[in-house]
């Protein structure tokens, strides 16, 4: 045992020192420890835990009884803070910086999906009255097999989604503490796990509203100063960056026309309209099919509140999504003006934008701390979703139906740690940009849970065989699109970030055909669906 | 939840053949919202392709290694300025998001009214089962 630990440790240090992992840019080549950003980040994490502890007295029922208006707004803020991760905070601006208008499909995909979620899923799912996505699948499709498979998919989605978050955390730790990216990922993981377990044990899960406020303030504040510094309308930088876009494409505000890059704003220079469509629709369908997002409807006592919190949630998300393209545009503008001396990485462009504009270090530190908070709040939710899929849906429902609450809790904790540690393996050598990795998680959600919920709710003829066949086809399409050679024609039409363009129609077709070939569901299911759709 | 007026006849729930007054109205509204939602985003994308200046082209190397010539999408929609923005950029990155929020707000209002009219809003808050 001791020897194994020794071997493991030496292997770890050899890997850390080697150049095996060279995919991620070093944001802090001098290895400088940035004191103010470091202190900012640490105090934020402590604040979250403390707020959670003091807010503990309020349980869910009290909370919703406190006042409907406040409850809906608070529920919306919780949706938004759960939703906003390193992908929204860092990844989106990074891709817009690289790909210009093409990456606006991320902005629209991750907001437009909420319309689908609201009109097709929220009400019926809440009236159906189940607690987790695999619970719904197992019940609606009257099958333990379907429950098991869907629980595995929940874990897979959490895994892929978290890889992107780990990358964000690693890059920010690298920027703040001056340790290299791989060490940062490992240190970051340990901090995340400690944070999740401490919060969980202290019952500190109700700090989502505070997290949202922190995310929005850190994301908004530097923007005014950047816009001001670059000479754009800074009272509302979300409008002010429009002129910067125009200048990037045509020259102006000190930028000569020869240096202008029209590819930043023109729609189809870096990609085709088809790819724009494929990516945007994948993200929209994925939004409506992510189990931990749908899960937010179950805990709300009233159907009406479940719906209204979507409106608030979307509004709060929009505040950040209106701002992310500003960072990309301002960074691009500074870059074209020839600012030097800043280590740039697309996935850190939000932090780079503050540095490029020549603002004092603590502005960038503010953003780095905000990015870490965003990643932490999402990883926390994802690890818990994955661990509860394992402890509740697999262990309790399938393997040991008579397990005690205590054993379940223990299994959930072990699951959290195991999942959290296993993600490191992929995160050390991340396969793509943050937003792209997260897009794969959305494609997976779109190809599996979206058809399951859509047909499960809206077509009573869907059978359990169809559900299982659909999940298998969805998994094959999602992972198949990652494995086919990048130069093949198929990879051109079905990019790994956009596989739902093929996956969703195919899975729906398979599910409908299989349903007609297999015996129809029992009358109880049809009656239940009738009531779900008629508010009875 | 008690059963009401279901009788013994076979019921099938299908989005395209709604049963029950509540579901019929709900589905009708859902269809309108989804149609507006789809056309607002992808209809505009299609429009961008349609009105693009055919003479303004660019060579793109595809992931397959093939080099193709395609229009850049430059048109009056991209050259017109609105609040400083190229118009298409403003429409997609700012207006569409606001439209989504408005649509969600609209649907929530509609659903609340529908539930009130049917007099079937829940009696008291509490966990479902």
XYZ file of C-alpha atoms in Angstrom:
665
model
C 0.000 0.000 0.000
C 2.754 2.375 1.054
C 4.765 1.516 -2.023
C 1.752 2.192 -4.232
C 1.329 5.633 -2.700
C 5.026 6.331 -3.258
C 4.813 5.163 -6.846
C 1.713 7.209 -7.404
C 3.289 10.324 -5.957
C 6.475 10.055 -7.971
C 4.493 9.394 -11.142
C 2.441 12.461 -10.309
C 5.490 14.688 -9.919
C 7.143 13.340 -13.046
C 3.979 14.062 -15.021
C 3.696 17.522 -13.502
C 7.266 18.351 -14.462
C 7.073 16.866 -17.949
C 5.711 18.453 -21.081
C 3.150 15.710 -21.666
C 0.434 18.235 -21.018
C 1.215 21.304 -23.004
C -2.212 22.039 -24.413
C -3.110 24.888 -22.075
C -1.403 28.267 -22.351
C 0.553 29.450 -19.317
C -1.096 32.659 -18.148
C 1.526 33.435 -15.569
C 4.906 32.573 -17.093
C 6.897 34.416 -14.418
C 5.185 32.371 -11.719
C 4.191 35.484 -9.797
C 1.800 35.155 -6.868
C -0.804 37.899 -7.234
C -1.666 38.897 -3.691
C -4.827 40.991 -4.069
C -6.589 38.620 -6.515
C -5.628 35.699 -4.284
C -7.078 37.352 -1.189
C -10.222 38.335 -3.099
C -10.841 34.769 -4.203
C -10.221 33.209 -0.802
C -12.459 35.698 0.988
C -15.261 35.058 -1.510
C -15.172 31.315 -0.885
C -15.229 31.876 2.871
C -18.131 34.300 2.434
C -20.172 31.664 0.545
C -19.698 29.062 3.246
C -20.534 31.540 6.026
C -23.648 32.844 4.287
C -24.778 29.275 3.786
C -24.339 28.526 7.477
C -26.271 31.582 8.651
C -29.030 31.070 6.107
C -29.440 27.495 7.296
C -32.382 28.258 9.560
C -34.620 28.879 6.572
C -35.826 25.650 5.026
C -37.421 25.396 1.604
C -40.996 25.651 2.847
C -40.339 28.752 4.973
C -38.445 30.237 2.123
C -41.310 29.966 -0.352
C -43.869 30.967 2.229
C -41.880 34.131 2.973
C -43.363 35.927 0.031
C -44.221 34.822 -3.449
C -42.602 37.716 -5.261
C -39.335 37.349 -3.383
C -39.537 33.594 -3.721
C -39.841 33.758 -7.496
C -36.996 36.228 -7.784
C -34.825 34.224 -5.408
C -35.630 31.031 -7.267
C -34.621 32.783 -10.467
C -31.312 33.896 -8.950
C -30.699 30.303 -7.845
C -31.364 29.047 -11.382
C -29.002 31.686 -12.742
C -26.173 31.006 -10.301
C -26.462 27.269 -10.841
C -26.462 27.858 -14.584
C -23.635 30.320 -14.884
C -20.378 28.483 -14.954
C -16.892 28.961 -16.304
C -18.461 28.419 -19.722
C -20.650 31.522 -19.425
C -18.097 33.546 -17.516
C -14.914 32.702 -19.431
C -15.653 30.321 -22.288
C -18.274 32.267 -24.203
C -16.255 35.480 -24.446
C -13.234 33.385 -25.451
C -15.038 31.828 -28.378
C -16.512 35.139 -29.506
C -12.995 36.595 -29.363
C -11.763 33.773 -31.614
C -14.708 33.257 -33.932
C -16.648 36.512 -33.886
C -20.295 36.404 -34.904
C -20.279 32.605 -35.203
C -19.969 32.282 -31.428
C -23.043 34.463 -30.864
C -24.822 31.134 -31.407
C -23.595 30.227 -27.903
C -25.222 33.343 -26.453
C -28.535 32.612 -28.166
C -28.415 28.863 -27.648
C -27.920 29.181 -23.908
C -30.754 31.691 -23.505
C -33.260 30.587 -26.157
C -33.354 27.093 -24.708
C -35.237 28.460 -21.704
C -38.257 29.250 -23.885
C -38.428 25.586 -24.890
C -37.872 24.486 -21.321
C -40.692 26.711 -20.076
C -43.409 26.031 -22.643
C -42.747 22.321 -23.143
C -41.390 21.031 -19.847
C -41.731 23.219 -16.751
C -45.466 22.946 -16.015
C -46.036 19.273 -16.879
C -42.802 18.128 -15.206
C -43.727 19.972 -12.022
C -47.273 18.534 -12.074
C -45.926 15.057 -12.686
C -44.299 15.413 -9.281
C -41.046 13.469 -9.288
C -37.834 14.495 -7.625
C -35.043 13.629 -10.039
C -34.790 13.092 -13.784
C -34.049 9.337 -13.498
C -37.046 9.073 -11.147
C -39.242 10.550 -13.856
C -37.775 8.262 -16.506
C -38.068 5.160 -14.326
C -41.680 5.965 -13.470
C -42.968 7.201 -16.826
C -41.303 4.355 -18.692
C -42.146 1.797 -15.975
C -38.683 0.286 -16.188
C -35.728 -0.156 -13.840
C -33.467 -0.552 -16.873
C -34.463 2.869 -18.203
C -33.961 4.344 -14.731
C -30.483 2.847 -14.469
C -29.420 3.952 -17.932
C -30.708 7.483 -17.404
C -28.908 7.712 -14.042
C -25.684 6.749 -15.803
C -26.290 9.466 -18.369
C -26.811 12.013 -15.578
C -23.386 11.061 -14.207
C -21.838 11.280 -17.686
C -23.302 14.744 -18.265
C -22.010 15.924 -14.888
C -18.601 14.532 -15.789
C -18.265 16.199 -19.182
C -19.735 19.471 -17.933
C -17.291 19.531 -15.013
C -14.241 19.001 -17.226
C -14.856 22.459 -18.677
C -15.249 23.940 -15.192
C -12.015 22.329 -13.986
C -10.207 23.854 -16.926
C -11.527 27.277 -15.957
C -10.547 26.792 -12.312
C -7.100 25.528 -13.320
C -6.459 28.512 -15.578
C -7.571 31.005 -12.944
C -5.459 29.355 -10.201
C -2.565 29.422 -12.647
C -3.135 33.142 -13.233
C -3.547 34.004 -9.550
C -1.004 31.783 -7.823
C 1.633 31.362 -10.509
C 1.686 27.549 -10.241
C 1.488 25.654 -13.549
C -1.838 24.597 -15.062
C -1.671 20.892 -14.148
C -0.808 21.560 -10.524
C -3.538 24.190 -10.487
C -6.128 21.653 -11.618
C -5.169 19.261 -8.840
C -5.079 21.982 -6.173
C -8.335 23.444 -7.529
C -10.050 20.054 -7.358
C -9.063 19.577 -3.741
C -10.392 23.033 -2.889
C -13.659 22.353 -4.770
C -14.157 19.029 -3.025
C -13.430 20.522 0.383
C -15.822 23.362 -0.405
C -18.621 21.050 -1.591
C -18.260 18.652 1.342
C -18.019 21.412 3.979
C -20.992 23.265 2.500
C -22.949 20.037 2.252
C -22.247 19.012 5.834
C -23.020 22.462 7.205
C -26.163 22.601 5.109
C -24.757 25.567 3.261
C -26.562 25.012 0.003
C -28.778 28.098 0.167
C -26.114 30.601 -0.747
C -26.977 30.591 -4.434
C -28.486 34.076 -4.384
C -25.291 35.470 -2.869
C -23.254 33.653 -5.471
C -25.366 35.163 -8.215
C -24.868 38.675 -6.851
C -21.105 38.128 -6.674
C -20.993 36.776 -10.222
C -22.921 39.726 -11.611
C -20.990 42.397 -9.709
C -17.580 40.990 -10.596
C -18.658 40.636 -14.217
C -20.210 44.098 -14.526
C -17.894 46.410 -12.616
C -14.658 46.084 -14.644
C -16.652 46.558 -17.845
C -17.423 50.227 -17.111
C -13.745 50.957 -16.603
C -12.628 49.048 -19.676
C -15.159 50.852 -21.881
C -14.137 54.172 -20.382
C -10.433 53.499 -20.853
C -10.880 52.544 -24.509
C -13.076 55.575 -25.164
C -16.463 53.941 -25.649
C -19.857 54.795 -24.170
C -19.263 53.524 -20.661
C -22.513 54.299 -18.842
C -24.016 51.188 -20.450
C -21.050 49.228 -21.817
C -23.481 46.586 -23.085
C -24.555 49.186 -25.648
C -21.183 50.920 -25.847
C -19.395 47.898 -27.286
C -21.515 48.157 -30.445
C -19.328 50.994 -31.687
C -16.223 48.939 -30.863
C -17.593 46.141 -33.068
C -18.000 48.579 -35.918
C -14.494 49.951 -35.404
C -12.982 46.464 -35.328
C -14.552 45.788 -38.722
C -13.976 49.160 -40.392
C -11.267 50.975 -38.451
C -11.902 54.012 -36.248
C -11.252 55.302 -32.737
C -7.538 55.296 -33.456
C -7.523 51.957 -35.280
C -6.407 52.281 -38.884
C -8.577 50.730 -41.595
C -5.758 48.424 -42.788
C -5.623 46.695 -39.411
C -9.415 46.231 -39.271
C -10.746 42.689 -39.157
C -14.177 42.457 -40.800
C -14.276 38.725 -40.020
C -15.124 39.653 -36.432
C -18.587 40.973 -37.201
C -19.504 39.601 -40.644
C -21.677 36.522 -40.228
C -20.271 33.838 -42.510
C -16.527 34.361 -42.826
C -15.294 31.940 -40.206
C -18.134 29.445 -40.556
C -21.256 28.664 -42.544
C -24.874 29.465 -41.735
C -25.459 25.712 -41.424
C -22.913 25.416 -38.629
C -24.372 28.428 -36.881
C -27.786 26.778 -36.994
C -26.512 23.344 -35.942
C -24.678 24.690 -32.899
C -27.429 27.047 -31.786
C -30.197 24.426 -32.013
C -28.017 21.868 -30.183
C -27.485 24.243 -27.271
C -31.175 25.164 -27.168
C -32.364 21.551 -27.133
C -29.643 20.711 -24.623
C -30.826 23.467 -22.295
C -34.280 21.910 -22.304
C -32.774 18.477 -21.688
C -30.229 18.990 -18.906
C -31.343 16.933 -15.902
C -29.990 19.320 -13.267
C -31.762 22.268 -14.901
C -35.100 20.445 -15.186
C -34.483 19.372 -11.602
C -34.927 22.917 -10.355
C -38.678 22.696 -11.011
C -39.391 19.829 -8.644
C -38.532 21.641 -5.436
C -40.931 24.514 -6.044
C -44.250 24.109 -4.224
C -46.469 25.803 -6.816
C -46.676 25.281 -10.552
C -47.079 28.990 -11.131
C -43.926 29.766 -9.115
C -42.032 27.103 -11.027
C -42.849 28.966 -14.227
C -42.229 32.506 -12.983
C -38.818 31.617 -11.635
C -37.836 30.737 -15.203
C -38.640 34.286 -16.298
C -36.525 35.737 -13.481
C -33.795 33.187 -14.025
C -33.608 34.001 -17.726
C -33.499 37.730 -16.966
C -30.635 37.262 -14.512
C -28.791 35.079 -16.999
C -29.373 37.647 -19.724
C -27.614 40.344 -17.680
C -24.422 38.314 -17.950
C -25.032 37.195 -21.535
C -25.535 40.747 -22.740
C -22.130 41.530 -21.224
C -19.959 38.594 -22.336
C -19.642 39.790 -25.962
C -18.378 43.151 -24.626
C -15.301 41.501 -23.179
C -14.604 39.745 -26.467
C -15.007 42.950 -28.474
C -12.932 45.115 -26.124
C -10.141 42.524 -25.956
C -10.163 42.218 -29.746
C -9.991 45.983 -30.136
C -7.091 46.347 -27.685
C -5.365 43.477 -29.408
C -5.664 45.075 -32.855
C -4.330 48.319 -31.397
C -1.194 46.343 -30.602
C -1.163 46.189 -26.815
C 1.615 43.840 -25.718
C 3.022 42.336 -22.557
C -0.043 40.268 -21.661
C -0.110 36.448 -21.860
C -3.357 35.826 -23.772
C -5.460 32.675 -23.872
C -8.923 32.594 -25.463
C -10.363 30.933 -22.356
C -9.036 33.728 -20.178
C -9.982 36.586 -22.485
C -12.309 38.105 -19.876
C -9.393 38.557 -17.483
C -7.087 39.499 -20.375
C -9.507 42.232 -21.498
C -8.951 44.096 -18.228
C -5.187 43.638 -18.509
C -5.129 44.672 -22.180
C -7.033 47.857 -21.399
C -4.247 48.725 -18.950
C -6.366 48.674 -15.787
C -4.767 48.035 -12.359
C -4.267 44.380 -11.495
C -7.100 44.145 -9.012
C -9.721 44.608 -11.767
C -8.476 41.473 -13.458
C -8.261 39.856 -10.032
C -11.894 40.703 -9.471
C -12.796 38.891 -12.686
C -10.622 35.892 -11.866
C -12.260 35.592 -8.444
C -15.708 35.871 -10.048
C -14.821 33.196 -12.581
C -13.739 30.840 -9.814
C -17.024 31.500 -7.937
C -19.027 30.788 -11.092
C -17.155 27.537 -11.688
C -17.460 26.503 -8.031
C -21.208 27.048 -7.817
C -21.757 24.972 -10.935
C -19.312 22.194 -10.049
C -20.957 21.965 -6.634
C -24.365 21.448 -8.253
C -23.015 19.010 -10.828
C -21.105 16.852 -8.350
C -24.184 16.689 -6.139
C -26.419 15.800 -9.109
C -23.999 13.090 -10.215
C -23.543 11.728 -6.704
C -27.277 11.679 -6.000
C -27.927 9.888 -9.299
C -25.538 7.262 -7.987
C -26.683 7.144 -4.374
C -30.417 7.624 -4.911
C -31.233 6.337 -8.399
C -28.710 3.522 -8.756
C -27.783 2.415 -5.256
C -31.062 2.996 -3.399
C -33.631 2.412 -6.146
C -31.980 -0.497 -7.952
C -29.246 -2.152 -5.889
C -30.308 -1.821 -2.203
C -33.928 -0.730 -1.872
C -33.803 -1.128 1.925
C -30.709 1.017 2.510
C -30.970 3.478 5.379
C -30.831 7.233 4.952
C -27.418 7.186 6.630
C -25.914 4.716 4.171
C -27.352 6.741 1.330
C -25.636 9.865 2.635
C -22.350 8.023 2.983
C -22.616 6.636 -0.555
C -23.419 10.128 -1.841
C -20.293 11.537 -0.176
C -18.090 8.777 -1.530
C -19.678 9.333 -4.940
C -18.922 13.063 -4.819
C -15.247 12.454 -4.045
C -14.873 9.667 -6.612
C -16.519 11.711 -9.343
C -14.601 14.851 -8.375
C -11.239 13.086 -8.501
C -11.902 11.128 -11.697
C -12.630 14.328 -13.613
C -8.995 15.422 -13.034
C -7.785 12.757 -15.458
C -9.461 14.424 -18.429
C -9.090 17.982 -17.155
C -5.278 17.723 -17.007
C -5.215 17.591 -20.767
C -8.450 19.300 -21.820
C -9.522 18.309 -25.327
C -10.992 21.680 -26.367
C -11.971 25.170 -25.286
C -14.178 25.491 -22.188
C -17.342 26.446 -24.070
C -16.808 23.590 -26.547
C -16.401 20.998 -23.794
C -19.560 22.243 -22.128
C -21.334 22.212 -25.507
C -20.659 18.454 -25.646
C -22.480 18.061 -22.323
C -25.394 19.960 -23.871
C -25.322 17.781 -26.978
C -25.487 14.754 -24.686
C -28.460 16.213 -22.827
C -30.172 17.072 -26.109
C -29.621 13.619 -27.608
C -30.849 11.700 -24.577
C -33.017 13.534 -22.029
C -34.678 15.986 -24.391
C -36.435 13.294 -26.488
C -37.166 11.245 -23.337
C -38.947 14.146 -21.678
C -40.534 15.522 -24.841
C -42.122 12.254 -25.923
C -42.639 11.080 -22.349
C -44.755 14.124 -21.580
C -46.411 14.837 -24.897
C -47.021 11.397 -26.402
C -48.530 8.730 -24.180
C -47.838 5.954 -26.705
C -44.053 6.098 -26.044
C -42.968 2.763 -24.570
C -40.150 1.680 -22.312
C -38.379 -0.148 -25.133
C -38.419 3.090 -27.110
C -36.914 4.974 -24.159
C -34.029 2.528 -23.834
C -33.414 2.409 -27.596
C -33.510 6.214 -27.711
C -30.934 6.592 -24.958
C -28.566 4.146 -26.622
C -28.823 5.864 -30.008
C -28.332 9.245 -28.321
C -25.158 8.063 -26.600
C -23.813 6.564 -29.821
C -24.407 9.760 -31.807
C -22.870 12.026 -29.141
C -19.719 10.005 -28.596
C -19.527 8.866 -32.211
C -19.300 12.501 -33.322
C -16.280 12.926 -31.058
C -14.508 9.842 -32.341
C -14.896 10.155 -36.112
C -11.827 11.635 -37.826
C -11.952 15.437 -37.917
C -11.297 15.521 -41.653
C -14.211 13.272 -42.653
C -17.296 14.648 -44.364
C -19.473 13.357 -41.540
C -17.454 15.351 -39.003
C -17.987 18.403 -41.178
C -21.766 18.046 -41.058
C -21.998 16.756 -37.484
C -19.366 18.630 -35.410
C -18.900 17.218 -31.914
C -20.262 20.405 -30.348
C -23.396 20.274 -32.509
C -24.260 16.589 -32.721
C -27.919 17.165 -31.802
C -28.519 18.376 -35.349
C -28.380 14.693 -36.319
C -28.998 13.148 -32.900
C -32.362 14.624 -31.918
C -34.234 13.863 -35.188
C -32.696 10.389 -35.281
C -33.512 9.575 -31.662
C -37.082 10.867 -32.052
C -37.533 8.714 -35.159
C -36.121 5.625 -33.453
C -38.315 6.172 -30.414
C -41.481 6.595 -32.484
C -40.788 3.540 -34.645
C -39.890 1.352 -31.661
C -42.997 2.544 -29.784
C -45.263 1.362 -32.584
C -43.505 -2.004 -32.652
C -43.918 -2.656 -28.909
C -47.025 -3.046 -26.689
C -48.516 0.240 -25.571
C -48.114 1.568 -22.012
C -50.690 0.854 -19.310
C -53.843 2.954 -18.957
C -52.605 4.456 -15.664
C -49.812 6.228 -17.479
C -52.210 7.746 -19.982
C -54.526 8.879 -17.197
C -51.637 10.399 -15.298
C -50.537 12.285 -18.414
C -54.112 13.460 -18.975
C -54.152 14.954 -15.500
C -50.675 16.416 -15.927
C -51.863 18.272 -19.015
C -55.181 19.367 -17.587
C -54.058 20.784 -14.262
C -56.087 18.328 -12.205
C -55.609 14.479 -7.043
C -58.978 12.911 -7.823
C -60.006 11.637 -11.216
C -62.540 13.787 -12.961
C -64.668 12.905 -15.947
C -62.218 10.505 -17.495
C -64.803 7.750 -17.944
C -63.772 4.455 -19.389
C -62.941 5.502 -22.943
C -59.356 5.197 -24.066
C -57.412 8.451 -23.842
C -54.254 9.171 -25.747
C -52.106 12.174 -25.059
C -50.602 13.619 -28.183
C -49.227 17.110 -28.687
C -50.934 17.322 -32.069
C -54.280 15.956 -30.849
C -54.809 17.620 -27.473
C -57.602 16.304 -25.240
C -59.337 18.351 -22.584
C -60.046 22.071 -22.747
C -57.039 23.028 -20.644
C -54.552 21.117 -22.761
C -56.124 22.358 -26.006
C -55.657 26.000 -25.034
C -52.193 25.384 -23.615
C -51.007 23.627 -26.753
C -52.397 26.377 -28.983
C -50.391 28.976 -27.070
C -47.275 26.794 -27.044
C -47.444 26.511 -30.830
C -47.647 30.277 -31.279
C -44.724 30.912 -28.918
C -42.526 28.284 -30.512
C -43.306 29.553 -34.009
C -42.346 33.125 -33.084
C -39.252 31.841 -31.264
C -38.053 29.788 -34.218
C -38.706 32.385 -36.896
C -37.147 35.201 -34.836
C -33.798 33.424 -34.623
C -33.496 31.078 -37.571
C -35.720 33.101 -39.894
C -33.342 36.013 -39.406
C -30.345 33.757 -40.022
C -31.961 32.638 -43.277
C -32.624 36.271 -44.165
C -28.939 37.084 -43.599
C -28.020 34.429 -46.138
C -30.703 35.559 -48.613
C -29.829 39.247 -48.707
C -26.029 38.731 -48.595
C -24.063 40.583 -51.270
C -23.203 37.828 -53.815
C -20.048 39.669 -54.913
C -18.525 39.852 -51.459
C -16.986 36.423 -51.052
C -14.268 34.757 -49.042
C -12.257 31.543 -49.397
C -12.804 29.159 -46.501
C -10.850 25.980 -45.806
C -13.211 23.354 -44.451
C -12.284 20.811 -41.798
C -12.208 18.237 -44.606
C -9.368 20.172 -46.231
C -11.579 21.324 -49.104
C -11.408 25.025 -50.005
C -14.712 26.657 -50.894
C -15.764 30.170 -51.792
C -18.734 31.521 -49.900
C -20.464 34.849 -49.377
C -19.310 36.720 -46.286
C -22.870 37.682 -45.466
C -22.200 41.386 -45.965
C -25.490 43.161 -46.684
C -27.530 46.196 -45.674
C -28.318 44.308 -42.458
C -24.667 44.148 -41.448
C -23.696 47.639 -42.667
C -26.655 49.509 -41.204
C -25.862 50.864 -37.745
C -28.168 50.757 -34.776
C -27.005 52.288 -31.469
C -23.514 52.000 -32.889
C -23.861 48.274 -33.619
C -23.862 46.553 -36.954
C -27.623 45.912 -37.048
C -27.547 42.084 -37.341
C -25.252 41.872 -34.340
C -27.543 44.027 -32.241
C -30.553 41.989 -33.325
C -28.995 38.646 -32.408
C -26.893 39.456 -29.339
C -29.238 41.979 -27.701
C -32.761 41.975 -29.088
C -33.343 38.211 -29.355
C -32.461 37.668 -25.692
C -34.932 40.376 -24.686
C -37.501 38.707 -26.933
C -36.968 35.364 -25.157
C -37.606 37.003 -21.789
C -40.743 38.674 -23.137
C -41.996 35.368 -24.529
C -41.460 33.605 -21.214
C -43.243 36.433 -19.401
C -46.129 36.217 -21.865
C -46.489 32.466 -21.423
C -46.442 32.723 -17.627
C -49.207 35.355 -17.682
C -51.220 33.204 -20.053
C -50.811 30.074 -17.911
C -51.774 31.867 -14.706
C -54.949 33.158 -16.382
C -55.742 29.731 -17.784
C -55.347 28.069 -14.406
C -57.448 30.740 -12.719
C -60.224 30.316 -15.293
C -60.300 26.589 -14.716
C -60.384 27.150 -10.983
C -57.929 24.362 -10.449
C -55.000 26.188 -8.934
C -53.606 24.221 -6.043
C -55.265 24.580 -2.689
C -52.150 24.991 -0.589
C -48.407 24.940 -1.134
C -46.769 21.626 -0.399
C -44.685 18.926 -1.973
C -46.424 16.860 -4.635
C -46.572 13.123 -4.609
